[in-house]
Amino acid sequence: MSIAIDKSKCVGCGRCHEVCPGTLIKIGGDKKAYIKYPKDCWGCTSCIKECPVYAISFYLGADIGGMGSMVHTEKKDSLLCWIIDHPDGVKTEIDIDPKESNKY
Amino acid sequence: MKIEKIKTELLIIGGGTAGCYAALTASENADVKILICEKANIERSGCLAAGVNALNAYITEGRTPQDYVDYAKKDAAGIVRDDLLYTMSERLNKVTKRLEELGLVILKDENGRYAARGNRNIKINGENIKPLLAAAVEKLPNVMVLNRVNVIDFSVRDNKINGAFAIGIENDTFYVIEAAAVIVATGGAAGLYKPNNPGFSRHKMWYPPFNTGAGYAMGIKHGAEMTTFEMRFIALRCKDTIAPTGTLAQGAGAKQINSLGEVYETKYGLTTSERVYGTVTENIEGRGPCYLKTKGISPETEESLLKAYLNMAPSQAIKWIESGKKLSEQNVEIEGTEPYIVGGHTASGYWVDTNRATTINGLFAAGDVAGGCPQKYVTGALAEGEIAALSAVKYIAENAADTIDESEINSHISEIKKFTGENHSRFSTERLEEAMQTVMDSYAGGIKTNYRFNEKQLDIADYKIRQLEKLSENLHAEDLQELMYIYELRERLTVCRSVIAHLKARQETRWHSFAENLDYPEKDEKNWNKYVNSRLENGEVKIILRELTKEGQRTYEHSN
Ligand SMILES: Cc1cc2nc3c(=O)[nH]c(=O)nc-3n(C[C@H](O)[C@H](O)[C@H](O)COP(=O)(O)OP(=O)(O)OC[C@H]3O[C@@H](n4cnc5c(N)ncnc54)[C@H](O)[C@@H]3O)c2cc1C
Ligand code: SF4
Ligand code: SF4
């Protein structure tokens, strides 16, 4: 899997660049973030969760069965909301309360 | 390239799970100057970057630390250190309490006790576990953190460590760090073998691809004794996404079934290696693919599982959603990963005494990089971080610090200049990495051979890895990030050579799949109830066989 950064949304704050455990994201001359080594992405989603303007999504590569959906998270009050945009325009949303533990 | 010299008292290499906890412990127990060097950013680095799903090592109500020792020993077919397992197990609950104080959400039952998952696990929301640890470290007054600084070598003289060398990958700086004591906490090694999906998703692996075995390689190079590298770890994971299966198996009670719907796990045994071996064998014998049976689970279970996966391995959750089929309508296909070397799951790593002192004076090891103590997981890594920190602090009080020779500094600078300057290579670092993974896959028991190997194949592997080592001397880097990639490749090659030597040395099959030696397909308790250790001497991996610790043994000291 890898990530895609929406340049039109990016405000160049550098958070994604700061947190990536693989040092894969850079800030370009246009002050926008870009992923320099897309194949090296581990898929940890740290950058996605840290982006304040929700400019980063991830997708599964076709080699591991990806169907083209783009996924990102948004913070809704105290909830972490996962948003999956399917290629046909359908949206799935799942809210997670960070104060709730996993049941399994 | 700038050159910066730093003097500290305690250097911690790797600000991951064990490294951060070592810093907390040292800072609270002594007035020492501490420096953490982290190749990424301690906020989200290493194994915990994506979040974890449970604390896999905890002494639940009615159980004792000795029960945990017995479990881990049985799972590893006896090749463990009793003293290490015990001293870790004793601390599991204390470090868990500390995690909760730092803000980790732990599920409680109606009586306010931690809710257990099976006999040894407790349930948490571990999405933010690394930011919590990092925030605690950043508050400490006497700790300095250098992020995006990759350590490339130790400085060792007369078997005593005096510091380390590092490169600042984003600030074009070469660091010379002098320290009175060093804790190595760089985690295990991923990327030695060809991964499940070598194309676009090559890094969608279980273990962090950024943990390249640097700590092992630096120790090997300087003659540290290592143990049990032949006990590779192969994870049984959800196919393609390589997401953990424990949540489905231990958490929701899903059984391993083959394509005929038969439960096969009981046929092969339930140890970690047997679960992998069973799956491999079912496939070889034509009853694959294998699955975890989730068909028919309740809607509530289904929803909780989906959320649990979003918290720790979101790609698996997305896969379910994209497939358009609910988890209760399809079983989850499973497969074995490529082999890793990881001392938090198996027993590979530095040979340490009970205080987590390595055989190099002043160097301590904790977490996945330390050997002899499998089934550590998060809490075990924290426990070892604590033990190593207390030992290092004591060492600092008793031993005078030395300096690093100018000649040693210069030889590192000229090596870096060679890689970033005049070097020309027909091959890129990436191509040589692929070549290494292909060699390990084909000749040292990778996925391709169903994890099996024989001596002749290992000899070929050794020969080819040495050739790649030679080729790697001429690699060229455009910047310090590419330079880091060269060092990472060279670290992996060093680890590969040790893995091959260890696989060859243990002339039995102690663990199916983890070390499946076709020349010696049986377990041999008579001759091989021993640790296989090694030390690099004159460029060759020398094997050292050692007697196992006794049942109930609580301490172990290094001897020659
Ligand atoms: C995907 C995944 C899921 C897991 N889930 C669970 C779970 O649910 N429950 C559980 O109990 N356990 C789980 N584990 C196991 C547990 O997380 C690990 O055993 C433990 O975190 C290891 O700690 P560590 O400190 O040894 O390694 P890490 O936490 O990985 O720390 C190593 C650090 O060293 C840094 N580093 C490496 N090389 C260098 C270098 N040359 N210079 C500077 N820095 C360097 C790395 O960037 C990293 O920050 C999981 C592991 C993985 C990989
Ligand atoms: S998902 Fe993780 S590894 Fe991939 S770019 Fe983002 S932070 Fe880096
Ligand atoms: S975190 Fe988001 S806004 Fe900030 S630099 Fe990255 S993509 Fe741009």
mmCIF file of C-alpha atoms in Angstrom, chain B residues 64-265:
data_model
loop_
_atom_site.group_PDB
_atom_site.id
_atom_site.type_symbol
_atom_site.label_atom_id
_atom_site.label_comp_id
_atom_site.label_asym_id
_atom_site.label_seq_id
_atom_site.Cartn_x
_atom_site.Cartn_y
_atom_site.Cartn_z
ATOM 1 C CA THR B 64 2.738 -16.277 38.313
ATOM 2 C CA PRO B 65 5.842 -15.028 36.492
ATOM 3 C CA GLN B 66 7.098 -18.628 36.523
ATOM 4 C CA ASP B 67 4.002 -19.675 34.539
ATOM 5 C CA TYR B 68 5.011 -17.197 31.861
ATOM 6 C CA VAL B 69 8.579 -18.556 31.845
ATOM 7 C CA ASP B 70 7.232 -22.099 31.453
ATOM 8 C CA TYR B 71 4.979 -21.078 28.592
ATOM 9 C CA ALA B 72 7.709 -19.257 26.655
ATOM 10 C CA LYS B 73 10.155 -22.093 27.254
ATOM 11 C CA LYS B 74 7.754 -24.690 25.917
ATOM 12 C CA ASP B 75 6.907 -22.588 22.885
ATOM 13 C CA ALA B 76 10.630 -22.307 22.058
ATOM 14 C CA ALA B 77 11.230 -26.043 22.670
ATOM 15 C CA GLY B 78 13.567 -25.277 25.554
ATOM 16 C CA ILE B 79 16.066 -22.945 23.849
ATOM 17 C CA VAL B 80 15.579 -19.969 26.171
ATOM 18 C CA ARG B 81 17.369 -18.422 29.128
ATOM 19 C CA ASP B 82 15.457 -19.030 32.357
ATOM 20 C CA ASP B 83 17.051 -16.064 34.132
ATOM 21 C CA LEU B 84 16.177 -13.610 31.370
ATOM 22 C CA LEU B 85 12.597 -14.789 31.046
ATOM 23 C CA TYR B 86 12.073 -14.675 34.795
ATOM 24 C CA THR B 87 13.513 -11.215 35.390
ATOM 25 C CA MET B 88 11.379 -9.952 32.508
ATOM 26 C CA SER B 89 8.190 -11.692 33.674
ATOM 27 C CA GLU B 90 8.541 -10.272 37.194
ATOM 28 C CA ARG B 91 8.265 -6.764 35.767
ATOM 29 C CA LEU B 92 5.456 -7.182 33.241
ATOM 30 C CA ASN B 93 2.661 -5.956 35.471
ATOM 31 C CA LYS B 94 4.621 -3.058 36.892
ATOM 32 C CA VAL B 95 5.408 -1.645 33.449
ATOM 33 C CA THR B 96 1.783 -2.135 32.420
ATOM 34 C CA LYS B 97 0.670 -0.020 35.372
ATOM 35 C CA ARG B 98 3.107 2.631 34.249
ATOM 36 C CA LEU B 99 1.701 2.584 30.716
ATOM 37 C CA GLU B 100 -1.755 3.151 32.134
ATOM 38 C CA GLU B 101 -0.450 6.092 34.170
ATOM 39 C CA LEU B 102 0.992 7.524 30.969
ATOM 40 C CA GLY B 103 -2.476 7.436 29.446
ATOM 41 C CA LEU B 104 -2.871 4.052 27.753
ATOM 42 C CA VAL B 105 -6.511 2.899 27.655
ATOM 43 C CA ILE B 106 -6.827 -0.601 29.141
ATOM 44 C CA LEU B 107 -10.129 -2.475 29.194
ATOM 45 C CA LYS B 108 -11.432 -3.263 32.704
ATOM 46 C CA ASP B 109 -13.978 -5.854 33.795
ATOM 47 C CA GLU B 110 -16.917 -5.098 36.119
ATOM 48 C CA ASN B 111 -14.603 -5.402 39.166
ATOM 49 C CA GLY B 112 -12.166 -2.842 37.835
ATOM 50 C CA ARG B 113 -9.555 -5.434 36.926
ATOM 51 C CA TYR B 114 -7.850 -5.558 33.544
ATOM 52 C CA ALA B 115 -9.918 -7.674 31.164
ATOM 53 C CA ALA B 116 -7.861 -10.683 30.103
ATOM 54 C CA ARG B 117 -7.664 -12.138 26.607
ATOM 55 C CA GLY B 118 -6.739 -15.758 27.283
ATOM 56 C CA ASN B 119 -4.108 -16.432 29.954
ATOM 57 C CA ARG B 120 -1.448 -13.890 29.171
ATOM 58 C CA ASN B 121 -2.940 -10.948 27.269
ATOM 59 C CA ILE B 122 -4.888 -7.868 28.215
ATOM 60 C CA LYS B 123 -7.013 -5.702 25.968
ATOM 61 C CA ILE B 124 -6.162 -2.099 25.245
ATOM 62 C CA ASN B 125 -6.602 0.660 22.730
ATOM 63 C CA GLY B 126 -3.010 0.810 21.561
ATOM 64 C CA GLU B 127 -3.368 3.216 18.662
ATOM 65 C CA ASN B 128 -1.523 6.021 20.486
ATOM 66 C CA ILE B 129 0.900 3.946 22.566
ATOM 67 C CA LYS B 130 4.011 5.404 20.912
ATOM 68 C CA PRO B 131 2.994 9.084 21.144
ATOM 69 C CA LEU B 132 2.276 8.490 24.865
ATOM 70 C CA LEU B 133 5.726 7.019 25.515
ATOM 71 C CA ALA B 134 7.417 9.735 23.464
ATOM 72 C CA ALA B 135 5.590 12.522 25.289
ATOM 73 C CA ALA B 136 6.780 11.130 28.625
ATOM 74 C CA VAL B 137 10.372 11.073 27.373
ATOM 75 C CA GLU B 138 10.199 14.588 25.986
ATOM 76 C CA LYS B 139 9.249 15.918 29.424
ATOM 77 C CA LEU B 140 12.428 14.599 31.039
ATOM 78 C CA PRO B 141 14.915 17.384 31.837
ATOM 79 C CA ASN B 142 18.130 15.409 31.417
ATOM 80 C CA VAL B 143 17.256 13.640 28.155
ATOM 81 C CA MET B 144 18.215 14.966 24.752
ATOM 82 C CA VAL B 145 16.635 13.414 21.661
ATOM 83 C CA LEU B 146 18.225 13.499 18.221
ATOM 84 C CA ASN B 147 15.587 12.527 15.669
ATOM 85 C CA ARG B 148 16.462 11.498 12.075
ATOM 86 C CA VAL B 149 19.923 10.529 13.231
ATOM 87 C CA ASN B 150 20.924 7.064 12.094
ATOM 88 C CA VAL B 151 23.672 5.296 14.021
ATOM 89 C CA ILE B 152 26.079 3.502 11.681
ATOM 90 C CA ASP B 153 28.754 2.114 13.986
ATOM 91 C CA PHE B 154 29.909 1.686 17.565
ATOM 92 C CA SER B 155 33.249 2.904 18.787
ATOM 93 C CA VAL B 156 34.885 -0.010 20.593
ATOM 94 C CA ARG B 157 38.449 -0.246 21.903
ATOM 95 C CA ASP B 158 39.817 -3.253 23.822
ATOM 96 C CA ASN B 159 36.298 -4.682 24.012
ATOM 97 C CA LYS B 160 34.943 -1.548 25.721
ATOM 98 C CA ILE B 161 32.432 0.751 24.056
ATOM 99 C CA ASN B 162 33.192 4.484 24.057
ATOM 100 C CA GLY B 163 30.346 5.790 21.945
ATOM 101 C CA ALA B 164 29.033 5.650 18.408
ATOM 102 C CA PHE B 165 29.025 7.265 14.970
ATOM 103 C CA ALA B 166 25.866 8.512 13.299
ATOM 104 C CA ILE B 167 24.577 10.429 10.306
ATOM 105 C CA GLY B 168 21.934 13.158 10.413
ATOM 106 C CA ILE B 169 19.888 12.167 7.391
ATOM 107 C CA GLU B 170 18.126 15.496 7.073
ATOM 108 C CA ASN B 171 20.750 17.932 8.300
ATOM 109 C CA ASP B 172 23.790 16.650 6.440
ATOM 110 C CA THR B 173 25.766 16.053 9.634
ATOM 111 C CA PHE B 174 28.206 13.416 10.790
ATOM 112 C CA TYR B 175 27.948 12.824 14.538
ATOM 113 C CA VAL B 176 30.706 11.565 16.796
ATOM 114 C CA ILE B 177 29.115 10.673 20.122
ATOM 115 C CA GLU B 178 31.195 9.878 23.166
ATOM 116 C CA ALA B 179 29.386 8.082 25.978
ATOM 117 C CA ALA B 180 30.270 6.313 29.199
ATOM 118 C CA ALA B 181 27.695 3.569 28.535
ATOM 119 C CA VAL B 182 25.474 2.601 25.612
ATOM 120 C CA ILE B 183 22.130 0.827 25.412
ATOM 121 C CA VAL B 184 21.367 -0.672 22.019
ATOM 122 C CA ALA B 185 17.612 -0.854 21.376
ATOM 123 C CA THR B 186 17.339 -0.861 17.591
ATOM 124 C CA GLY B 187 14.775 -3.671 17.345
ATOM 125 C CA GLY B 188 15.064 -6.703 15.057
ATOM 126 C CA ALA B 189 15.743 -7.195 11.351
ATOM 127 C CA ALA B 190 13.199 -7.110 8.533
ATOM 128 C CA GLY B 191 13.963 -7.188 4.828
ATOM 129 C CA LEU B 192 16.535 -9.987 4.838
ATOM 130 C CA TYR B 193 14.287 -12.327 2.832
ATOM 131 C CA LYS B 194 12.121 -11.677 -0.205
ATOM 132 C CA PRO B 195 8.787 -10.466 1.159
ATOM 133 C CA ASN B 196 5.339 -11.908 0.441
ATOM 134 C CA ASN B 197 4.597 -9.202 -2.146
ATOM 135 C CA PRO B 198 7.906 -8.108 -3.675
ATOM 136 C CA GLY B 199 6.366 -5.610 -6.123
ATOM 137 C CA PHE B 200 4.664 -2.333 -5.345
ATOM 138 C CA SER B 201 3.681 -3.477 -1.839
ATOM 139 C CA ARG B 202 7.103 -4.841 -0.909
ATOM 140 C CA HIS B 203 7.102 -2.884 2.351
ATOM 141 C CA LYS B 204 3.647 -4.045 3.406
ATOM 142 C CA MET B 205 5.364 -6.471 5.717
ATOM 143 C CA TRP B 206 4.711 -7.387 9.315
ATOM 144 C CA TYR B 207 7.885 -6.149 10.965
ATOM 145 C CA PRO B 208 8.832 -2.501 10.341
ATOM 146 C CA PRO B 209 10.958 -2.408 7.168
ATOM 147 C CA PHE B 210 12.915 0.433 8.795
ATOM 148 C CA ASN B 211 14.245 -1.898 11.509
ATOM 149 C CA THR B 212 17.106 -3.267 9.467
ATOM 150 C CA GLY B 213 19.124 -5.109 12.083
ATOM 151 C CA ALA B 214 21.594 -2.251 12.632
ATOM 152 C CA GLY B 215 22.072 -3.123 16.290
ATOM 153 C CA TYR B 216 22.861 -6.754 15.516
ATOM 154 C CA ALA B 217 25.254 -5.851 12.708
ATOM 155 C CA MET B 218 27.218 -3.284 14.715
ATOM 156 C CA GLY B 219 27.604 -5.781 17.563
ATOM 157 C CA ILE B 220 28.612 -8.618 15.237
ATOM 158 C CA LYS B 221 31.257 -6.435 13.586
ATOM 159 C CA HIS B 222 32.826 -5.627 16.941
ATOM 160 C CA GLY B 223 32.904 -9.227 18.124
ATOM 161 C CA ALA B 224 29.879 -9.302 20.435
ATOM 162 C CA GLU B 225 28.568 -12.780 21.134
ATOM 163 C CA MET B 226 25.161 -13.450 19.575
ATOM 164 C CA THR B 227 22.695 -16.232 20.220
ATOM 165 C CA THR B 228 20.063 -18.339 18.426
ATOM 166 C CA PHE B 229 19.970 -16.514 15.066
ATOM 167 C CA GLU B 230 18.802 -19.829 13.606
ATOM 168 C CA MET B 231 15.443 -19.430 15.353
ATOM 169 C CA ARG B 232 13.877 -17.214 12.744
ATOM 170 C CA PHE B 233 10.464 -15.749 13.276
ATOM 171 C CA ILE B 234 7.813 -16.366 10.656
ATOM 172 C CA ALA B 235 4.515 -14.740 11.430
ATOM 173 C CA LEU B 236 1.197 -16.308 10.533
ATOM 174 C CA ARG B 237 -0.752 -13.404 9.123
ATOM 175 C CA CYS B 238 -3.822 -12.348 7.164
ATOM 176 C CA LYS B 239 -2.937 -12.866 3.503
ATOM 177 C CA ASP B 240 -1.763 -9.766 1.577
ATOM 178 C CA THR B 241 -2.254 -7.187 4.307
ATOM 179 C CA ILE B 242 0.018 -9.153 6.690
ATOM 180 C CA ALA B 243 -2.238 -8.000 9.530
ATOM 181 C CA PRO B 244 -2.019 -9.865 12.867
ATOM 182 C CA THR B 245 -4.210 -12.917 13.380
ATOM 183 C CA GLY B 246 -4.135 -13.081 17.193
ATOM 184 C CA THR B 247 -7.161 -10.831 17.486
ATOM 185 C CA LEU B 248 -9.197 -13.282 15.419
ATOM 186 C CA ALA B 249 -7.684 -16.472 16.844
ATOM 187 C CA GLN B 250 -7.165 -15.735 20.553
ATOM 188 C CA GLY B 251 -9.576 -12.825 20.711
ATOM 189 C CA ALA B 252 -12.603 -14.086 18.822
ATOM 190 C CA GLY B 253 -11.773 -17.791 18.968
ATOM 191 C CA ALA B 254 -11.521 -18.282 15.183
ATOM 192 C CA LYS B 255 -10.028 -21.686 14.302
ATOM 193 C CA GLN B 256 -7.488 -22.472 11.589
ATOM 194 C CA ILE B 257 -9.194 -24.433 8.813
ATOM 195 C CA ASN B 258 -8.108 -25.707 5.390
ATOM 196 C CA SER B 259 -10.062 -25.340 2.147
ATOM 197 C CA LEU B 260 -12.026 -28.490 2.955
ATOM 198 C CA GLY B 261 -13.247 -26.808 6.108
ATOM 199 C CA GLU B 262 -11.259 -29.137 8.387
ATOM 200 C CA VAL B 263 -9.763 -27.695 11.585
ATOM 201 C CA TYR B 264 -6.089 -28.578 11.179
ATOM 202 C CA GLU B 265 -4.374 -26.754 14.040
#
